[in-house]
Coordinates of C-alpha atoms and ligand atoms in Angstrom, one line a residue:
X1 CA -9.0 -19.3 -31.3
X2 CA -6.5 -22.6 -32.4
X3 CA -6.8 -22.3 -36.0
X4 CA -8.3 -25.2 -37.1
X5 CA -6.8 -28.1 -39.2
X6 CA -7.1 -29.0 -42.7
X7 CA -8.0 -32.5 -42.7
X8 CA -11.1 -32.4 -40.2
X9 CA -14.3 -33.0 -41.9
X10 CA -16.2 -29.7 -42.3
X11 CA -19.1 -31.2 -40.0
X12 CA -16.5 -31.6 -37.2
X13 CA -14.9 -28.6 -38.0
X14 CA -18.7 -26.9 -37.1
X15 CA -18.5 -29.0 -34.1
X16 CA -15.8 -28.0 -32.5
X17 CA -15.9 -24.4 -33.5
X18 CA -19.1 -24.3 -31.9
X19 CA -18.4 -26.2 -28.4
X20 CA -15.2 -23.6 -28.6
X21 CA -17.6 -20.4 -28.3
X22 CA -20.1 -22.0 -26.1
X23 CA -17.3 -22.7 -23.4
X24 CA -16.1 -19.5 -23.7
X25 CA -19.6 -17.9 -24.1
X26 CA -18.5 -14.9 -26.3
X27 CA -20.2 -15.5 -30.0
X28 CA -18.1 -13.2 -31.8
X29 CA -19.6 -9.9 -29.8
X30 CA -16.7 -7.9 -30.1
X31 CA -15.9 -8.6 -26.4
X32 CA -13.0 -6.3 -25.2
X33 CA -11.8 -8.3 -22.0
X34 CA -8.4 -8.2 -22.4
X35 CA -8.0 -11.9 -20.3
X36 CA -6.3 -10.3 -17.5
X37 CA -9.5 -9.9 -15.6
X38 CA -13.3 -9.2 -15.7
X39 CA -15.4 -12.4 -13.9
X40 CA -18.0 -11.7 -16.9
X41 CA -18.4 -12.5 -20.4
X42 CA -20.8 -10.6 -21.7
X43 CA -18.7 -7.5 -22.7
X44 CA -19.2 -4.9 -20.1
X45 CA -16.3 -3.9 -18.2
X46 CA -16.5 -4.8 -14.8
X47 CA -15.7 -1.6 -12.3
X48 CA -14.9 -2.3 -8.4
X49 CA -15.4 1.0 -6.5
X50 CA -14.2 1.5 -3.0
X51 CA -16.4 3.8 -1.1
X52 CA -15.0 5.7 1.7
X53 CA -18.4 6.1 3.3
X54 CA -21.7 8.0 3.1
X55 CA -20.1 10.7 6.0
X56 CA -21.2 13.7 4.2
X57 CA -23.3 15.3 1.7
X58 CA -20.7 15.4 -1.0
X59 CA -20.1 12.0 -0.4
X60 CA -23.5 10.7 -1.0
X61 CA -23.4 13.3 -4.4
X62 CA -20.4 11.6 -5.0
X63 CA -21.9 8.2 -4.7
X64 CA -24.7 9.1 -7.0
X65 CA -22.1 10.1 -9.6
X66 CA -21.2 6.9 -9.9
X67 CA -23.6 5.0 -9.6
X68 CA -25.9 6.7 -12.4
X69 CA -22.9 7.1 -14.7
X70 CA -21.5 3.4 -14.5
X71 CA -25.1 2.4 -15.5
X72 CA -25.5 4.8 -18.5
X73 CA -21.6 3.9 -19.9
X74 CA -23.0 0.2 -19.3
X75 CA -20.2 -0.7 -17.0
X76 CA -20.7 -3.5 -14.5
X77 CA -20.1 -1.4 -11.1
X78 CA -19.0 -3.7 -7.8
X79 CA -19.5 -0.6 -5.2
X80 CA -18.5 -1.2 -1.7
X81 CA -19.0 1.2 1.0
X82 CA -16.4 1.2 3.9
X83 CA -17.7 3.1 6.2
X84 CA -14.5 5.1 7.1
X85 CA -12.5 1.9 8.1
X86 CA -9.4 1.5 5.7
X87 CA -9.2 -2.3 6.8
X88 CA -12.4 -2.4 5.3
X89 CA -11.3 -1.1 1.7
X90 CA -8.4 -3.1 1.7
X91 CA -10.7 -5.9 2.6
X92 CA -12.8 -4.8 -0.5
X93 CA -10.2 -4.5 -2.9
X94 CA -8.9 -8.0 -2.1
X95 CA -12.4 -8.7 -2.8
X96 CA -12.4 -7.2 -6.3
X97 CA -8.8 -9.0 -6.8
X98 CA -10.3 -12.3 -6.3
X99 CA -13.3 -11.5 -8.2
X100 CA -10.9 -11.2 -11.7
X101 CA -12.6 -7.6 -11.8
X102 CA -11.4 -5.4 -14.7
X103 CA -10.7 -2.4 -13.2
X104 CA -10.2 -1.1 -9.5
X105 CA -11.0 2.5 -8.4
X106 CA -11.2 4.1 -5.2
X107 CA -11.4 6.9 -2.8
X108 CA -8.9 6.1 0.1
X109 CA -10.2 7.3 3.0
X110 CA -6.3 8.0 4.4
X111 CA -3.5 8.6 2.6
X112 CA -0.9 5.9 3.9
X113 CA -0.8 2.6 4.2
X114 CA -1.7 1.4 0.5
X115 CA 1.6 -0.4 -1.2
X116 CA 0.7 -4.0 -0.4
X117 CA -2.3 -3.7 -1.3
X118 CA -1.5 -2.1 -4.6
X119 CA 0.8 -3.9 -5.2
X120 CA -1.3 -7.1 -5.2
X121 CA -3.5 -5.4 -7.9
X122 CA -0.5 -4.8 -10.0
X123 CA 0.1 -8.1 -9.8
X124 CA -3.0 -9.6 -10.8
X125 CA -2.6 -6.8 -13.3
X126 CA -5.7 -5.1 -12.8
X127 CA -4.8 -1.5 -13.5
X128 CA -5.9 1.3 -10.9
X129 CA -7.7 4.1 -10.7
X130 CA -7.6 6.7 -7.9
X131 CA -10.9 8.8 -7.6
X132 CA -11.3 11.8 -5.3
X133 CA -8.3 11.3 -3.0
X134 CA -4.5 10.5 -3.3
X135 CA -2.3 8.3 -1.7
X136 CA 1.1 8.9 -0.8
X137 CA 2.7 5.6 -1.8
X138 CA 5.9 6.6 -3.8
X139 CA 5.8 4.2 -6.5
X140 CA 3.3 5.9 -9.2
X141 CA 3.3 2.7 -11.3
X142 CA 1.1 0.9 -8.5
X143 CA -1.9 3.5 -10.1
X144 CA -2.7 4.9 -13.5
X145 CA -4.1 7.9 -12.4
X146 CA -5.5 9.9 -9.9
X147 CA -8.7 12.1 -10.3
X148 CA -10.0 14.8 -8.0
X149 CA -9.6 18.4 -6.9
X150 CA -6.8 20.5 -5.7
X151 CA -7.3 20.4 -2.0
X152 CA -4.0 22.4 -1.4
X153 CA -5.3 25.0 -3.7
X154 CA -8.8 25.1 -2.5
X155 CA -7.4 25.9 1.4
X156 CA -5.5 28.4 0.2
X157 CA -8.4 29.8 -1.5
X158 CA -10.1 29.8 1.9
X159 CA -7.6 31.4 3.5
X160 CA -6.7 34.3 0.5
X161 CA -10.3 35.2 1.2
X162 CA -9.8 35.6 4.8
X163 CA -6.9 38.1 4.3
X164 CA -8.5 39.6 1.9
X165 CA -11.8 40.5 4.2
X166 CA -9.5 41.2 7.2
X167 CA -6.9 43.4 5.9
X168 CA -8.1 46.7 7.9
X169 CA -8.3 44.7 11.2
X170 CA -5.8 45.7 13.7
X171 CA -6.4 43.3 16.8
X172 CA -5.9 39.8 16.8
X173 CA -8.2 37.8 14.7
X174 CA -9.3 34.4 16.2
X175 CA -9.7 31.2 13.8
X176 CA -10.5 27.4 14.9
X177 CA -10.2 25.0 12.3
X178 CA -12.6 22.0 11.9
X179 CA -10.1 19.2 10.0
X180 CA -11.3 16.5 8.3
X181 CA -10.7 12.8 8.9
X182 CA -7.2 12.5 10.6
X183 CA -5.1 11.6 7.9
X184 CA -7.1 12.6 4.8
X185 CA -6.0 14.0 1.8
X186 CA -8.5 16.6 2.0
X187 CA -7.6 17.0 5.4
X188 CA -3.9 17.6 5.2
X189 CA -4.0 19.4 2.1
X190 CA -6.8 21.9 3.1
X191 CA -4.9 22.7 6.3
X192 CA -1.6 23.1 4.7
X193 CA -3.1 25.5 1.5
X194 CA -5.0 28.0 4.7
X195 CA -2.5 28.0 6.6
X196 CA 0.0 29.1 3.8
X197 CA -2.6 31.3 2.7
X198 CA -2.5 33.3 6.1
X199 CA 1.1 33.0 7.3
X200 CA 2.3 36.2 6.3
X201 CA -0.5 37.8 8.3
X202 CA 0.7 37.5 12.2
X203 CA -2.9 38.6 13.7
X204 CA -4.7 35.7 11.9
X205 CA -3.9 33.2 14.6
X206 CA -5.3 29.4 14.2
X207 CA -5.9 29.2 18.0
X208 CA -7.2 25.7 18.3
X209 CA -7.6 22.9 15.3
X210 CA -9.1 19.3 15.3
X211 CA -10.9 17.0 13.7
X212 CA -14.4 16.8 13.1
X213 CA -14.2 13.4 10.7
X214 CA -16.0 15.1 7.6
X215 CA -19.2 14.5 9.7
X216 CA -22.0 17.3 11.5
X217 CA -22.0 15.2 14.3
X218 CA -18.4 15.6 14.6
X219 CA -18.2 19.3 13.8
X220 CA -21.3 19.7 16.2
X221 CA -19.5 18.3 18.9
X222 CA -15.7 19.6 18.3
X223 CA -17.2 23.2 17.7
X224 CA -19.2 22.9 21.5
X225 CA -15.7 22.3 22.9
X226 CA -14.0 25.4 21.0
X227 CA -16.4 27.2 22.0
X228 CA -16.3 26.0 25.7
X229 CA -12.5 27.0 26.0
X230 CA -12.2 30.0 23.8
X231 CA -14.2 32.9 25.0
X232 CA -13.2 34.9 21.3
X233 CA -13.4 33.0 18.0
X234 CA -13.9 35.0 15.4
X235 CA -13.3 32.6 11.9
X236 CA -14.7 29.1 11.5
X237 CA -12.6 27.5 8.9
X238 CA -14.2 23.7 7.9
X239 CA -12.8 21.6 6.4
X240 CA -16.2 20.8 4.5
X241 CA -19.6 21.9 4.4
X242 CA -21.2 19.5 7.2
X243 CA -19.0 20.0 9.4
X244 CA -19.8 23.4 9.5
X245 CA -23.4 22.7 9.1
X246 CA -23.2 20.9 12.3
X247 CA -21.2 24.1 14.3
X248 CA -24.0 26.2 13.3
X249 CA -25.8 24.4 16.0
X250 CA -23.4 24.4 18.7
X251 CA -22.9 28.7 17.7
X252 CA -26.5 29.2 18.2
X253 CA -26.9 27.3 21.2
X254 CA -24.1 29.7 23.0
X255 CA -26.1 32.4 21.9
X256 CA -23.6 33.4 19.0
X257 CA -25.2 34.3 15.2
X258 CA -23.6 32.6 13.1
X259 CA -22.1 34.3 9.9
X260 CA -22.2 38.0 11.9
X261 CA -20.2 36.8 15.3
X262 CA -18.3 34.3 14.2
X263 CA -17.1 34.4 10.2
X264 CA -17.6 31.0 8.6
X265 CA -15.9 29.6 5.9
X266 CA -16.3 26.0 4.2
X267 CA -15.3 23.7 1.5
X268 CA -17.6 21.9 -1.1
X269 CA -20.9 24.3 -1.8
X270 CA -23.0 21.1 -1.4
X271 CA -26.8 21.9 -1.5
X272 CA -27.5 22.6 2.2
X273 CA -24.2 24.5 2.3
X274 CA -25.2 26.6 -0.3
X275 CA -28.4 27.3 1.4
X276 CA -26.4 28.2 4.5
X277 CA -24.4 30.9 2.5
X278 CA -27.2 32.2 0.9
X279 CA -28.8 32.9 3.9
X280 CA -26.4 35.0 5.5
X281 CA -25.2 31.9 8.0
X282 CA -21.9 30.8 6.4
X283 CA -19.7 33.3 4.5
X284 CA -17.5 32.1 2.0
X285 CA -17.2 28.3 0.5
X286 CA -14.4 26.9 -1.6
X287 CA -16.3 24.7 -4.1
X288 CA -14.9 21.2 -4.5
X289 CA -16.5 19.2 -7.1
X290 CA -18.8 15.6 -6.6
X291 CA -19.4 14.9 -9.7
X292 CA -16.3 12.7 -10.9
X293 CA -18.4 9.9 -11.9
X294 CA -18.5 10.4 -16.1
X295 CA -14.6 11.0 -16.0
X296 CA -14.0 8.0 -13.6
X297 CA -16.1 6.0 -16.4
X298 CA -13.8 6.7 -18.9
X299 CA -11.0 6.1 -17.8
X300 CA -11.7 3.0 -16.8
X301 CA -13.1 2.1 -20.3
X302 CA -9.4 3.9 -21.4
X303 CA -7.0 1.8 -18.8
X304 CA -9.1 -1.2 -19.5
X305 CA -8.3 -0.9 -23.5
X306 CA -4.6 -0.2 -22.3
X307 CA -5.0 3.4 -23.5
X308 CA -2.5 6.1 -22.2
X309 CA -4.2 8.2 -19.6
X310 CA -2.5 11.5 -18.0
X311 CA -1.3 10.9 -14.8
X312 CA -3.0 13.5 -12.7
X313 CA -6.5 14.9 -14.0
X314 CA -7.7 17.4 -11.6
X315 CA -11.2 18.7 -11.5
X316 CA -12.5 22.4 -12.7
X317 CA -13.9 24.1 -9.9
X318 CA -14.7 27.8 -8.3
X319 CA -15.5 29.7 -4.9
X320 CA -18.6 31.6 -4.0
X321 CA -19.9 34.1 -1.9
X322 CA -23.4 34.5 -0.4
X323 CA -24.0 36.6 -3.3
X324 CA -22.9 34.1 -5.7
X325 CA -24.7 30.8 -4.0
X326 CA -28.3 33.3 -3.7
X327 CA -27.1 33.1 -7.8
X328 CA -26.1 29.7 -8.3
X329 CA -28.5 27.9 -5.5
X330 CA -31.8 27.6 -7.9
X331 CA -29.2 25.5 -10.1
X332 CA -27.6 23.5 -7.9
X333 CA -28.3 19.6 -8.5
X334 CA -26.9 17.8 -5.3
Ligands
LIG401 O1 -14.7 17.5 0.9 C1 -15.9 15.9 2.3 C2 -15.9 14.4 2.2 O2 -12.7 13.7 -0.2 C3 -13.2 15.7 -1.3 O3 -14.6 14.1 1.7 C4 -13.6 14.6 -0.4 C5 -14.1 15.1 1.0 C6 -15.2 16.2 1.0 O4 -16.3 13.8 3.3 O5 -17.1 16.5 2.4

């Protein structure tokens, strides 16, 4: 506020101070909007989140995470859901651009395509926050963080536990691979980790891999076709729980037991897949962790304030067997 000057009457003085915080509707709340942003007034930070979609079960956990925590940190949360188009979050994101929002997070749904975009943020100086997935855009200072799991890691973890459980077995040992969305993070990264994880193993042979989109659906229909042309699978290795979840179907419809025939491992230990490993039907699961909506909250609150974050916050999680889910089930939330 214009200091004001010394030789206005005091009743003036009153005047103008008070037509001053009526236009800009903040009276003296300790409002943190920085200027650069946020269409409101009223002190909340306004959040625009960029859904990938509601394909899966982690996704809808996901969703709930941040939904429930935006509302208990009291931030103002613009979600958009995308249904699996990336013209549609970069649609969105322009959206939250033109809407002066505070902050912009999301989840892209591929990895490539995102400078201009981002760049338009940066220059509208909305900061960025990545939530879940990555992008590959090599310019770090168009985001001020990414947060989300390992994927890398949590294939490889899939695939350590494969050799481990087949290091006796002397003939060949056949694996199809459900992948996730075609150009994923998750996608890429979980192939690349199991793969690594089972190249120094020649009879562990990856004998037909494609994607099933993160979807049952898609890991319903993709698994009827493996098992169509391969008379031998022996290992199911999806790229998430649903997608498995859907194969289970397509396994007992060819008269196949799922879990005993054919070895099935996932990633994410979301509710049902939990269930599945409990009950003898999946056999191992590489957790990957939902639940990034508290963090995502503060950070925003942090970038917002023009706090330092840490570049790269990755997410705590663990693997378990049916033993360990029959354990852990009772607890699970989502
Ligand atoms: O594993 C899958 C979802 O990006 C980690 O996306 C997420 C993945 C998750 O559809 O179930």
């Amino acid at each position: 506020m214009k200091r004001m000057r010394d030789h206005l009457p005091s009743r003036r003085i009153i005047a103008v101070l008070a037509a001053a915080l009526l236009a800009t509707g903040t009276a003296a709340c300790g409002n943190s909007d920085t200027g650069d942003g946020g269409g409101k007034d009223d002190g909340k930070i306004t959040l625009g989140f960029s859904q990938v979609g509601a394909e899966s079960g982690w996704r809808t956990a996901n969703t709930t995470s941040i939904k429930e925590s935006a509302a208990a940190a009291g931030v103002d949360l613009k979600f958009d859901d995308a249904q699996q188009k990336q013209e549609n979050q970069i649609k969105a994101i322009r959206n939250f651009i033109q809407q002066k929002v505070d902050v912009i997070a999301f989840s892209p749904v591929v990895e490539s395509g995102w400078d201009t975009v981002l760049k338009e943020a940066k220059d509208a100086k909305i900061p960025v926050i990545l939530t879940d997935r990555s992008v590959d855009s090599a310019d770090k200072s168009l985001y001020k963080t990414f947060l989300g799991s390992d994927f890398v890691k949590e294939g490889r973890l899939a695939g350590e536990w494969l050799v481990e459980q087949k290091k006796g077995a002397t003939g060949p040992v056949n694996i199809v691979e459900l992948q996730g969305t075609t150009g994923s993070a998750p996608a890429n990264d979980r192939k690349k980790g199991f793969a690594e994880a089972i190249a120094a193993n020649p009879n562990l042979k990856i004998i037909a891999s494609q994607s099933g989109d993160f979807t049952r659906a898609g890991g319903k229909q993709v698994m009827e076709q493996f098992l169509k042309a391969n008379p031998k699978i022996d290992v199911l290795f999806a790229h998430n729980d649903d997608m498995g979840l859907g194969a289970l179907e397509a396994i007992t419809a060819a008269g196949k037991v799922p879990g005993k025939d054919i070895t099935i491992i996932t990633v994410d230990a979301v509710k049902d897949g939990m269930q599945a490993l409990a009950d003898g039907r999946f056999n191992f699961i590489a957790e990957c962790s939902p639940l990034l909506g508290p963090q995502l909250m503060d950070l925003a609150k942090k970038v917002h304030n023009g706090e330092e974050v840490p570049a790269r916050i990755e997410t705590q999680e663990t693997t378990f067997t049916q033993e360990q889910a029959k354990a852990a089930l009772p607890e699970r939330k989502y």
